[in-house]
XYZ file of C-alpha atoms in Angstrom:
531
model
C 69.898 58.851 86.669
C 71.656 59.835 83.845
C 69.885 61.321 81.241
C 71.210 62.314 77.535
C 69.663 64.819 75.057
C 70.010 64.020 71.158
C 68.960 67.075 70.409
C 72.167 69.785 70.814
C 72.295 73.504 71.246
C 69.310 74.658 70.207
C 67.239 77.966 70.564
C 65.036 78.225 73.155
C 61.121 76.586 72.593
C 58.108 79.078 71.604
C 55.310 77.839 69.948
C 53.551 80.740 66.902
C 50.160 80.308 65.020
C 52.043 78.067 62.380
C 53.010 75.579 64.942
C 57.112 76.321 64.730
C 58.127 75.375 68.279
C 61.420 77.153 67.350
C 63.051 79.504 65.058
C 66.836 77.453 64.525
C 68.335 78.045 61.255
C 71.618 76.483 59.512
C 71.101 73.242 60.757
C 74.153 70.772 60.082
C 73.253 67.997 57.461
C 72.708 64.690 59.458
C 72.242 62.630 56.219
C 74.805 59.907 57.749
C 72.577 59.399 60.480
C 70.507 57.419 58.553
C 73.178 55.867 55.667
C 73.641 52.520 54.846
C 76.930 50.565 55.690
C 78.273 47.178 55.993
C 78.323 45.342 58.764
C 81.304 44.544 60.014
C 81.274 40.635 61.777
C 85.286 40.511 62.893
C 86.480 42.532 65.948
C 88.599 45.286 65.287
C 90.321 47.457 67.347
C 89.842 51.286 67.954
C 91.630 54.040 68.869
C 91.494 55.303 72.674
C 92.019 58.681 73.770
C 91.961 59.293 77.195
C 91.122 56.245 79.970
C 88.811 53.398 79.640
C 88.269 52.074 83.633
C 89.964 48.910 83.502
C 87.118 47.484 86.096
C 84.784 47.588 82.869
C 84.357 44.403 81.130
C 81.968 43.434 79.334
C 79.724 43.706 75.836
C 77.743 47.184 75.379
C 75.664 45.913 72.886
C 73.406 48.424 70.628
C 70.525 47.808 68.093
C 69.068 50.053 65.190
C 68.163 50.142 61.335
C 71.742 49.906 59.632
C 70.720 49.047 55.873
C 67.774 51.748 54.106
C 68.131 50.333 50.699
C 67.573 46.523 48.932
C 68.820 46.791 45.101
C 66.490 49.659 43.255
C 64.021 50.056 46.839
C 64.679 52.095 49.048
C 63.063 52.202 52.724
C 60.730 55.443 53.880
C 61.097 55.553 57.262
C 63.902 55.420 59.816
C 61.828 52.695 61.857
C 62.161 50.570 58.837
C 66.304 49.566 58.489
C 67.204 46.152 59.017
C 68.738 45.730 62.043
C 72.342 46.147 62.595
C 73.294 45.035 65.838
C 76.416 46.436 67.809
C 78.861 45.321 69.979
C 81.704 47.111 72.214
C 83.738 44.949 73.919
C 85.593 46.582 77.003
C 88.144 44.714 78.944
C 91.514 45.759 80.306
C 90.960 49.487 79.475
C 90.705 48.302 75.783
C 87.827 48.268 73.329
C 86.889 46.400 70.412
C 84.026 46.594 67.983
C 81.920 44.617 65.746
C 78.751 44.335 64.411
C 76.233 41.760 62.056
C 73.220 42.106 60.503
C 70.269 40.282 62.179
C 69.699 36.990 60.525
C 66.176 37.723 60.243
C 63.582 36.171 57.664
C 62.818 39.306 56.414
C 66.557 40.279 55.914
C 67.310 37.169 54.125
C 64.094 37.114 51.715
C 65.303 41.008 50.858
C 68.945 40.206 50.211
C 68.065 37.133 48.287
C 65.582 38.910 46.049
C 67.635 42.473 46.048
C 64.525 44.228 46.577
C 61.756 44.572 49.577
C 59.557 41.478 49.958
C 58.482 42.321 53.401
C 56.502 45.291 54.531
C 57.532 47.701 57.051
C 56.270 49.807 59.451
C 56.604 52.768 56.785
C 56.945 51.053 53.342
C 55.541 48.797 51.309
C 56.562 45.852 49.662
C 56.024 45.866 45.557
C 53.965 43.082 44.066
C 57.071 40.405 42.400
C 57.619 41.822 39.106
C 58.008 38.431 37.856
C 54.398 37.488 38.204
C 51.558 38.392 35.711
C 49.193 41.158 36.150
C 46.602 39.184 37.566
C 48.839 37.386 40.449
C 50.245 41.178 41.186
C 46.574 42.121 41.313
C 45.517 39.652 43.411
C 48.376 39.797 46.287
C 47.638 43.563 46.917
C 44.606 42.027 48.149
C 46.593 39.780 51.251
C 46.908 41.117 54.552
C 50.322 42.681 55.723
C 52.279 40.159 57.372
C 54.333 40.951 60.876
C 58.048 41.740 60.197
C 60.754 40.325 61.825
C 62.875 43.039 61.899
C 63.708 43.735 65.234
C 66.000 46.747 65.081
C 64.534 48.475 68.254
C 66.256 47.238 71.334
C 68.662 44.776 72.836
C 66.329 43.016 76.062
C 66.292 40.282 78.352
C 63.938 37.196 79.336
C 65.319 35.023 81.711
C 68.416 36.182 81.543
C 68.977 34.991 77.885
C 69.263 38.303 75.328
C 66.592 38.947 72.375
C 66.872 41.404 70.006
C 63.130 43.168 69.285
C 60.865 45.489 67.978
C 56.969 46.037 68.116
C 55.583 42.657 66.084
C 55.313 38.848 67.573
C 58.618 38.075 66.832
C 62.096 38.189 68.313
C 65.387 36.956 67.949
C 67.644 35.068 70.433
C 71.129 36.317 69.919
C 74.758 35.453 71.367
C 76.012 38.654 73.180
C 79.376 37.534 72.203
C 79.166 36.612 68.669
C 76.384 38.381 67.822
C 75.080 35.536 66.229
C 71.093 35.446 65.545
C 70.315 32.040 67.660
C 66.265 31.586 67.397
C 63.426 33.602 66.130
C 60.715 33.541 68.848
C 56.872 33.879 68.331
C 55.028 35.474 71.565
C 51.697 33.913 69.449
C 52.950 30.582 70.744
C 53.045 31.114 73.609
C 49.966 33.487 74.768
C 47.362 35.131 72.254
C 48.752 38.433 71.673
C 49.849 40.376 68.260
C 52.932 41.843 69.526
C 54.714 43.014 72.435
C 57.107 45.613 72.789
C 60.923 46.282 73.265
C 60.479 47.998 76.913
C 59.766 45.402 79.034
C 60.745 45.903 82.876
C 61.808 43.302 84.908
C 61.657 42.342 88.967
C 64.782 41.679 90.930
C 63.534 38.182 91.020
C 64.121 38.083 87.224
C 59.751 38.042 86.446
C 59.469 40.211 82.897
C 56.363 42.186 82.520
C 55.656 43.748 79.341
C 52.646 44.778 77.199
C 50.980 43.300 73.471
C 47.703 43.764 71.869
C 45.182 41.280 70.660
C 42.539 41.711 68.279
C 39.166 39.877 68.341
C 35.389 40.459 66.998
C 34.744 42.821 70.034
C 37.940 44.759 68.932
C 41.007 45.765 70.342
C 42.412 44.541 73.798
C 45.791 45.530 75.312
C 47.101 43.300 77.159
C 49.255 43.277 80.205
C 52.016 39.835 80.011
C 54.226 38.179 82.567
C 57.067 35.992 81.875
C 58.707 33.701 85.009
C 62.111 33.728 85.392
C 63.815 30.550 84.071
C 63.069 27.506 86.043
C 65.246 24.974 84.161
C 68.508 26.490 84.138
C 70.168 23.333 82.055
C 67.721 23.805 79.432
C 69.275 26.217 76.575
C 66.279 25.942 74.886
C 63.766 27.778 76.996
C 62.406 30.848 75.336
C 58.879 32.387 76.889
C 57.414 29.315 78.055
C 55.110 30.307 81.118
C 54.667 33.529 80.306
C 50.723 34.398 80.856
C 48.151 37.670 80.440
C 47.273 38.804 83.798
C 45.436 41.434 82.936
C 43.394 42.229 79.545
C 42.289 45.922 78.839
C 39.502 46.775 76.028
C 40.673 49.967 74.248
C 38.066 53.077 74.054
C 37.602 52.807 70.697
C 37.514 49.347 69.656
C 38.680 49.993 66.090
C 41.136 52.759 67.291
C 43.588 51.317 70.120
C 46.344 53.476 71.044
C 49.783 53.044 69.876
C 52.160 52.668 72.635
C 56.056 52.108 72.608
C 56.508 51.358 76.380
C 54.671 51.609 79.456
C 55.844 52.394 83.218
C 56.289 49.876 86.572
C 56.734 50.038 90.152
C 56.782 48.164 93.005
C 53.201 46.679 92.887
C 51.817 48.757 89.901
C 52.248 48.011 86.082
C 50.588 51.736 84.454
C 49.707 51.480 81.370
C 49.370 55.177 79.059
C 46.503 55.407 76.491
C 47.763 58.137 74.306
C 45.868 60.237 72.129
C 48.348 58.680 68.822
C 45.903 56.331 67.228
C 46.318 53.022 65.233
C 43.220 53.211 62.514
C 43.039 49.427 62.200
C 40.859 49.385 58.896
C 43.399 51.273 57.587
C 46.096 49.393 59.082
C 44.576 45.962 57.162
C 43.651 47.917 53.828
C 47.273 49.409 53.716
C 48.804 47.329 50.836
C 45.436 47.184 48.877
C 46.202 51.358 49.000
C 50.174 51.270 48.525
C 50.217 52.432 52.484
C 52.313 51.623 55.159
C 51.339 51.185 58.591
C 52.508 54.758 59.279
C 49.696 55.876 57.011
C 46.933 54.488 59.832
C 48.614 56.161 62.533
C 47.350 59.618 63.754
C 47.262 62.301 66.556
C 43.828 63.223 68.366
C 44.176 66.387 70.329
C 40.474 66.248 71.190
C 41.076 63.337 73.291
C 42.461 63.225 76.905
C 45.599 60.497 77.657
C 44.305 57.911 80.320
C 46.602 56.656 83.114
C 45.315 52.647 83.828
C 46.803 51.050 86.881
C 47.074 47.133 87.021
C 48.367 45.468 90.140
C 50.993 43.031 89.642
C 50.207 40.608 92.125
C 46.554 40.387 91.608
C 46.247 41.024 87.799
C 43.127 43.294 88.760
C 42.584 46.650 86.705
C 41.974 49.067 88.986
C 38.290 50.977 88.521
C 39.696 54.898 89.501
C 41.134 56.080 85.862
C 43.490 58.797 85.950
C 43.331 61.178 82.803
C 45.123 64.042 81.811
C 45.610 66.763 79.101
C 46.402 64.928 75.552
C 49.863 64.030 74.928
C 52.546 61.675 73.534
C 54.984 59.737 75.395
C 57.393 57.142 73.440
C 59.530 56.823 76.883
C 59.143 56.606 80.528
C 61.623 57.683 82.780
C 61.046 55.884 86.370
C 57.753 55.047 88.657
C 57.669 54.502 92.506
C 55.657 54.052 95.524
C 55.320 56.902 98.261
C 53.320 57.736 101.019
C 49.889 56.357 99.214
C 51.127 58.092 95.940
C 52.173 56.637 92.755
C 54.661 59.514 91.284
C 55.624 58.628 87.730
C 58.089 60.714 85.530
C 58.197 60.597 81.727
C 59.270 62.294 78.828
C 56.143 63.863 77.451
C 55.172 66.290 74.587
C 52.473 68.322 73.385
C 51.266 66.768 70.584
C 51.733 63.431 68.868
C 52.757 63.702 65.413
C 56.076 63.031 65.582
C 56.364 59.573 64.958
C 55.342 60.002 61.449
C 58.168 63.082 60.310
C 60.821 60.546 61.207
C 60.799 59.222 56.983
C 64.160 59.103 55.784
C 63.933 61.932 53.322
C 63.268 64.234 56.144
C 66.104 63.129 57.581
C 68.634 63.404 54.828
C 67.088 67.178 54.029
C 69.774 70.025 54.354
C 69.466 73.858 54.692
C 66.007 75.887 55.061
C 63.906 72.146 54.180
C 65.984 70.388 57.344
C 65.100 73.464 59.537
C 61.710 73.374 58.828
C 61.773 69.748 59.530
C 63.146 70.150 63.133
C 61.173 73.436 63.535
C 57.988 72.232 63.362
C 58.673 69.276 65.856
C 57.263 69.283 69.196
C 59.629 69.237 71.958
C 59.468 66.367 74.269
C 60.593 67.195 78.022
C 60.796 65.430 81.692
C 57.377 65.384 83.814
C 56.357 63.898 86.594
C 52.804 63.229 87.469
C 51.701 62.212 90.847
C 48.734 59.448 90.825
C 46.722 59.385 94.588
C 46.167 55.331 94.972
C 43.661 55.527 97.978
C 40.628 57.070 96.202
C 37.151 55.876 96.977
C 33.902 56.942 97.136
C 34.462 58.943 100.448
C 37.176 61.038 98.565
C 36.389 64.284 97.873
C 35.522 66.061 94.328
C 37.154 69.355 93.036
C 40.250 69.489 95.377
C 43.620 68.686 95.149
C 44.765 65.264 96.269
C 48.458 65.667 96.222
C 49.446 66.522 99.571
C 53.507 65.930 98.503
C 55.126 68.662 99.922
C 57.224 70.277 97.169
C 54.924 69.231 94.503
C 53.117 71.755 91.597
C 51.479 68.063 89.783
C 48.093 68.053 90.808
C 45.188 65.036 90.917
C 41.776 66.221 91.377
C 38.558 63.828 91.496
C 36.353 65.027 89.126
C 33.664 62.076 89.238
C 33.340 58.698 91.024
C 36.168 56.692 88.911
C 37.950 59.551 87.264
C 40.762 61.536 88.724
C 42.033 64.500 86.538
C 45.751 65.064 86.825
C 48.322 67.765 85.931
C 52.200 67.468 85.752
C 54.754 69.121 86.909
C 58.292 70.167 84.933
C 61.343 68.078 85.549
C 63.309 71.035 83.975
C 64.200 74.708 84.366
C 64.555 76.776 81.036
C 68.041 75.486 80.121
C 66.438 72.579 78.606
C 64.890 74.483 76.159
C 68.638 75.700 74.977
C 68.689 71.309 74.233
C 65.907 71.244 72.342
C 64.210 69.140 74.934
C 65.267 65.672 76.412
C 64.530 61.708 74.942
C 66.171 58.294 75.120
C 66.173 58.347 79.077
C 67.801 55.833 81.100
C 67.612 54.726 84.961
C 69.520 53.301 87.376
C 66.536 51.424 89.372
C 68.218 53.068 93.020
C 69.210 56.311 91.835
C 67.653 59.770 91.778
C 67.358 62.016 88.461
C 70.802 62.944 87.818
C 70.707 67.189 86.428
C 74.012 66.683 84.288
C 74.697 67.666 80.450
C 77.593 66.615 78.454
C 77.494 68.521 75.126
C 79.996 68.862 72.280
C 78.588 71.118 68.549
C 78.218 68.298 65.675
C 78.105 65.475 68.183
C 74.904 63.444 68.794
C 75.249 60.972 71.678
C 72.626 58.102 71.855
C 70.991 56.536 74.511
C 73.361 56.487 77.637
C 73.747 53.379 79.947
C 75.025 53.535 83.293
C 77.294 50.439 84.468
C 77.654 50.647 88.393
C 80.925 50.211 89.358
C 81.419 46.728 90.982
C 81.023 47.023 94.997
C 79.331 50.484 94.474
C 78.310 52.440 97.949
C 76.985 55.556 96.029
C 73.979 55.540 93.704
C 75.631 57.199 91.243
C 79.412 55.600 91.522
C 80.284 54.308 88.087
C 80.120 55.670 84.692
C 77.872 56.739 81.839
C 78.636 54.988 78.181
C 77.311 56.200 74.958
C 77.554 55.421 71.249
C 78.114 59.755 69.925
C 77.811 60.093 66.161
C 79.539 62.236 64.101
C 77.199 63.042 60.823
C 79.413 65.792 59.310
C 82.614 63.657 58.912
C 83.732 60.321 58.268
C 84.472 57.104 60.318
C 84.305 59.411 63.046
C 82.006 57.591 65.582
C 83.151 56.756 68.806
C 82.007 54.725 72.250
C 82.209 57.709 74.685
C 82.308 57.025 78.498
C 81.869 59.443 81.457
C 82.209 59.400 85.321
C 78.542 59.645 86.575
C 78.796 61.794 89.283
C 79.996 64.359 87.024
C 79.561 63.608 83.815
C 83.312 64.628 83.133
C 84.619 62.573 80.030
C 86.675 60.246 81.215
C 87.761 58.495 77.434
C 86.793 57.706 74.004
C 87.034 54.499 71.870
C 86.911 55.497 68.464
C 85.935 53.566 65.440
C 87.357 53.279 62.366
C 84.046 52.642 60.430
C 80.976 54.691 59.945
C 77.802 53.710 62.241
C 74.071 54.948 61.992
C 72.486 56.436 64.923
C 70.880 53.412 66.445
C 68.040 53.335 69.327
C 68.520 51.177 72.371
C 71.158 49.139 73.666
C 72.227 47.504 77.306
C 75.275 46.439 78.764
C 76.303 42.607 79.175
C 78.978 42.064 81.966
C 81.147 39.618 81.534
C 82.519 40.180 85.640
C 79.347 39.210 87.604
C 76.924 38.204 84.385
C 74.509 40.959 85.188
C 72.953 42.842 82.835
C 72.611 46.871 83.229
């Protein structure tokens, strides 16, 4: 597949004793990236240069934070923007654009108080100034309540579209109005505390994804299935059916693992416990200590990441554990079946700390602070690990089990259940001259697609590939993403490219300013698939 890069001609990686994984200096100012602006709910036109295929049609639609500031408060972190939610329509070799603010609870309360009121994943809400001392006191004391923000991603559950992030709740939403429909509770449904905005879904149109759960005996991750829609005259149908098949008891019972997605293939749903921590006491204390749950999230190097394998059709956890070196991994890339292997290909990094530089002030730094910002960021780049599915207790110890021909990952039994594994690079050196590789995307039939489009000042977002209607060729069809322009205005523009080789084929630019968003999806309007 298709994969973009955010990060843009950069130096090449080396790692010193003060943990600089480069040495880049003059970095542009990407302020804009993260800048408020107003939505903008009536289509407008934009400007095209080059050719838009006419045989597109349809709604790329794109979520991410598009408001940092409520009267006098001002957001920390770039996880915490209400949502802004995008849409391109492409028909004719024309393009239009629009977007609306989510309709959520937590955007409503905020605009109708002009301040925070609802705690995010990085700030706070203040106590309401209007009550006395004692009633301030006392609600420091309440537990944090789950947002409804859901500024991550643009998904799909039986074949209706949600918007979502990493709490209980989601939002139905009109991909042609943009219209916030329904806000959806996965509590209602099955007893988990979230889920997140990666799920993966069958060609029969069954959703797996992943949510935690927290009892007494601590925390449980949880593994969830959702049917595909079995009343199709019934508009109202949200998650009903959807079941755990498979519950999970963390290591540490007060310390799960944050996760952001997880990996699937044909009979396997793997599930990565990362070395990035959740400190729940810390977590529940957070507004009794002015902290946001950022502040109870942390990176254990000490600890090795754990590779759990749950088969879809049985729900059974299987007992061999596959572990490997510590490191972070907010995407995966693609997982398959072959030859009694399980190969699975991610974007990985070294260390796990990343997740908390990403507060807006960072982010709006210029000169020598910004560079130290980026310098001290661990690079995140392609891997693929290959995960032997026939062990037993005739296998082996101390040998290599990967037998793939080709192959430098390795998977060595080291005791009955355990099987210690090593990856091998996805990339050559040029990477490095990228600054690494996130925000992958797959086409479920194709092969990984070596290909760079890269302009100075321009930061593309996630790509999406829409096939080309009839398609022989994996790869026929073209690559669309939303590039962002932080050093000059109303500059943003819907950029789309021929896949095979990633030649620009035209631009649809905007007339308004648009924050660098995360995930997005494409809605076709000519056979009502979604890509």
């Amino acid at each position: 597949s298709a994969l973009i890069s955010i990060y843009l001609k950069k130096t090449k990686s080396k790692k010193n004793k003060d943990h600089h994984y480069t040495d880049v200096h003059g970095l542009p100012c990407i302020e804009k990236i993260v800048a408020s602006v107003d939505e903008t709910p009536e289509a407008i036109s934009t400007n095209i240069s080059g050719t838009i295929p006419e045989w597109i049609s349809g709604n790329f639609l794109r979520n991410g934070p598009g408001k940092f500031e409520i009267g006098n408060n001002k957001f920390n972190h770039w996880f915490d923007g209400m949502a802004l939610l995008h849409q391109f329509k492409i028909a004719g070799g024309q393009v239009t654009y629009k977007s609306r603010f989510l309709g959520s609870d937590c955007y409503t309360a905020n605009s109708e108080n002009s301040r925070i009121v609802v705690s995010e994943f990085g700030t706070v809400a203040m106590p309401d100034p209007c009550k006395n001392f004692f009633q301030r006191f006392l609600s420091r004391f309440e537990l944090p309540k789950a947002s409804d923000n859901d500024n991550v991603s643009f998904v799909t559950y039986k074949g209706d579209y949600y918007v979502s992030t990493e709490t209980n709740f989601m939002h139905k939403v009109d991909p042609e109005t943009l219209e916030t429909k329904e806000k959806v509770d996965w509590s209602k449904f099955i007893a988990v505390n979230g889920a997140t905005a990666h799920p993966h879904t069958d060609p029969d149109g069954t959703t797996y994804n992943m949510g935690n759960s927290y009892s007494a005996k601590g925390a449980i991750y949880n593994i969830i299935r959702v049917p595909p829609r079995t009343m199709p005259e019934n508009p109202k149908e949200t998650l009903e059916g959807a079941t755990v098949v498979c519950s999970i008891p963390s290591v540490d019972k007060a310390r799960p693992s944050y996760y952001h997605s997880f990996a699937m293939s044909e009979n396997y749903v793997v599930f990565i416990e990362q070395p990035i921590k959740m400190d729940l006491l810390k977590i529940v204390t957070g507004k009794l200590r002015g902290k946001g749950i950022s502040d109870g999230i942390y990176w254990d190097p000490k600890l090795e990441t754990i590779f759990h394998l749950i088969n879809k059709q049985t729900g059974k956890l299987n007992s061999v554990k596959y572990h490997a070196k510590a490191l972070s991994t907010f995407h995966q890339i693609n997982a398959w079946e072959e030859d009694g292997f399980l190969v699975m290909d991610l974007c990985a990094a070294d260390d796990g700390k990343a997740i908390n530089n990403y507060i807006v002030q960072n982010m709006r730094k210029s000169g020598e602070a910004l560079d130290e910002v980026y310098n001290t960021m661990c690079r995140v780049f392609p891997r693929r690990f290959v995960l032997p599915l026939n062990v037993d207790k005739e296998t082996p110890c101390g040998q290599n089990l990967n037998t793939r021909p080709d192959s430098t990952a390795t998977a060595t039994k080291t005791a009955k259940d355990k099987v210690f594994c090593t990856h091998e690079d996805l990339h050559d050196e040029e990477l490095h001259t990228y600054g690494g590789l996130e925000f992958p995307q797959i086409n479920y039939a194709n092969t990984l697609l070596r290909c760079v489009w890269e302009h100075p000042g321009l930061y593309p977002s996630e790509p999406v590939f829409v096939p080309l209607p009839g398609a022989t060729e994996e790869d026929d069809g073209v690559i669309m993403s939303v590039v962002i322009t932080p050093n000059k205005d109303k500059s943003t523009f819907l950029l789309v490219l021929d896949a095979k080789t990633f030649k620009e084929l035209g631009r649809a630019e905007v007339p308004v300013n648009i924050p660098y968003g995360f995930h997005g999806t494409f809605n076709s309007t000519m056979s009502h698939r979604r890509y």
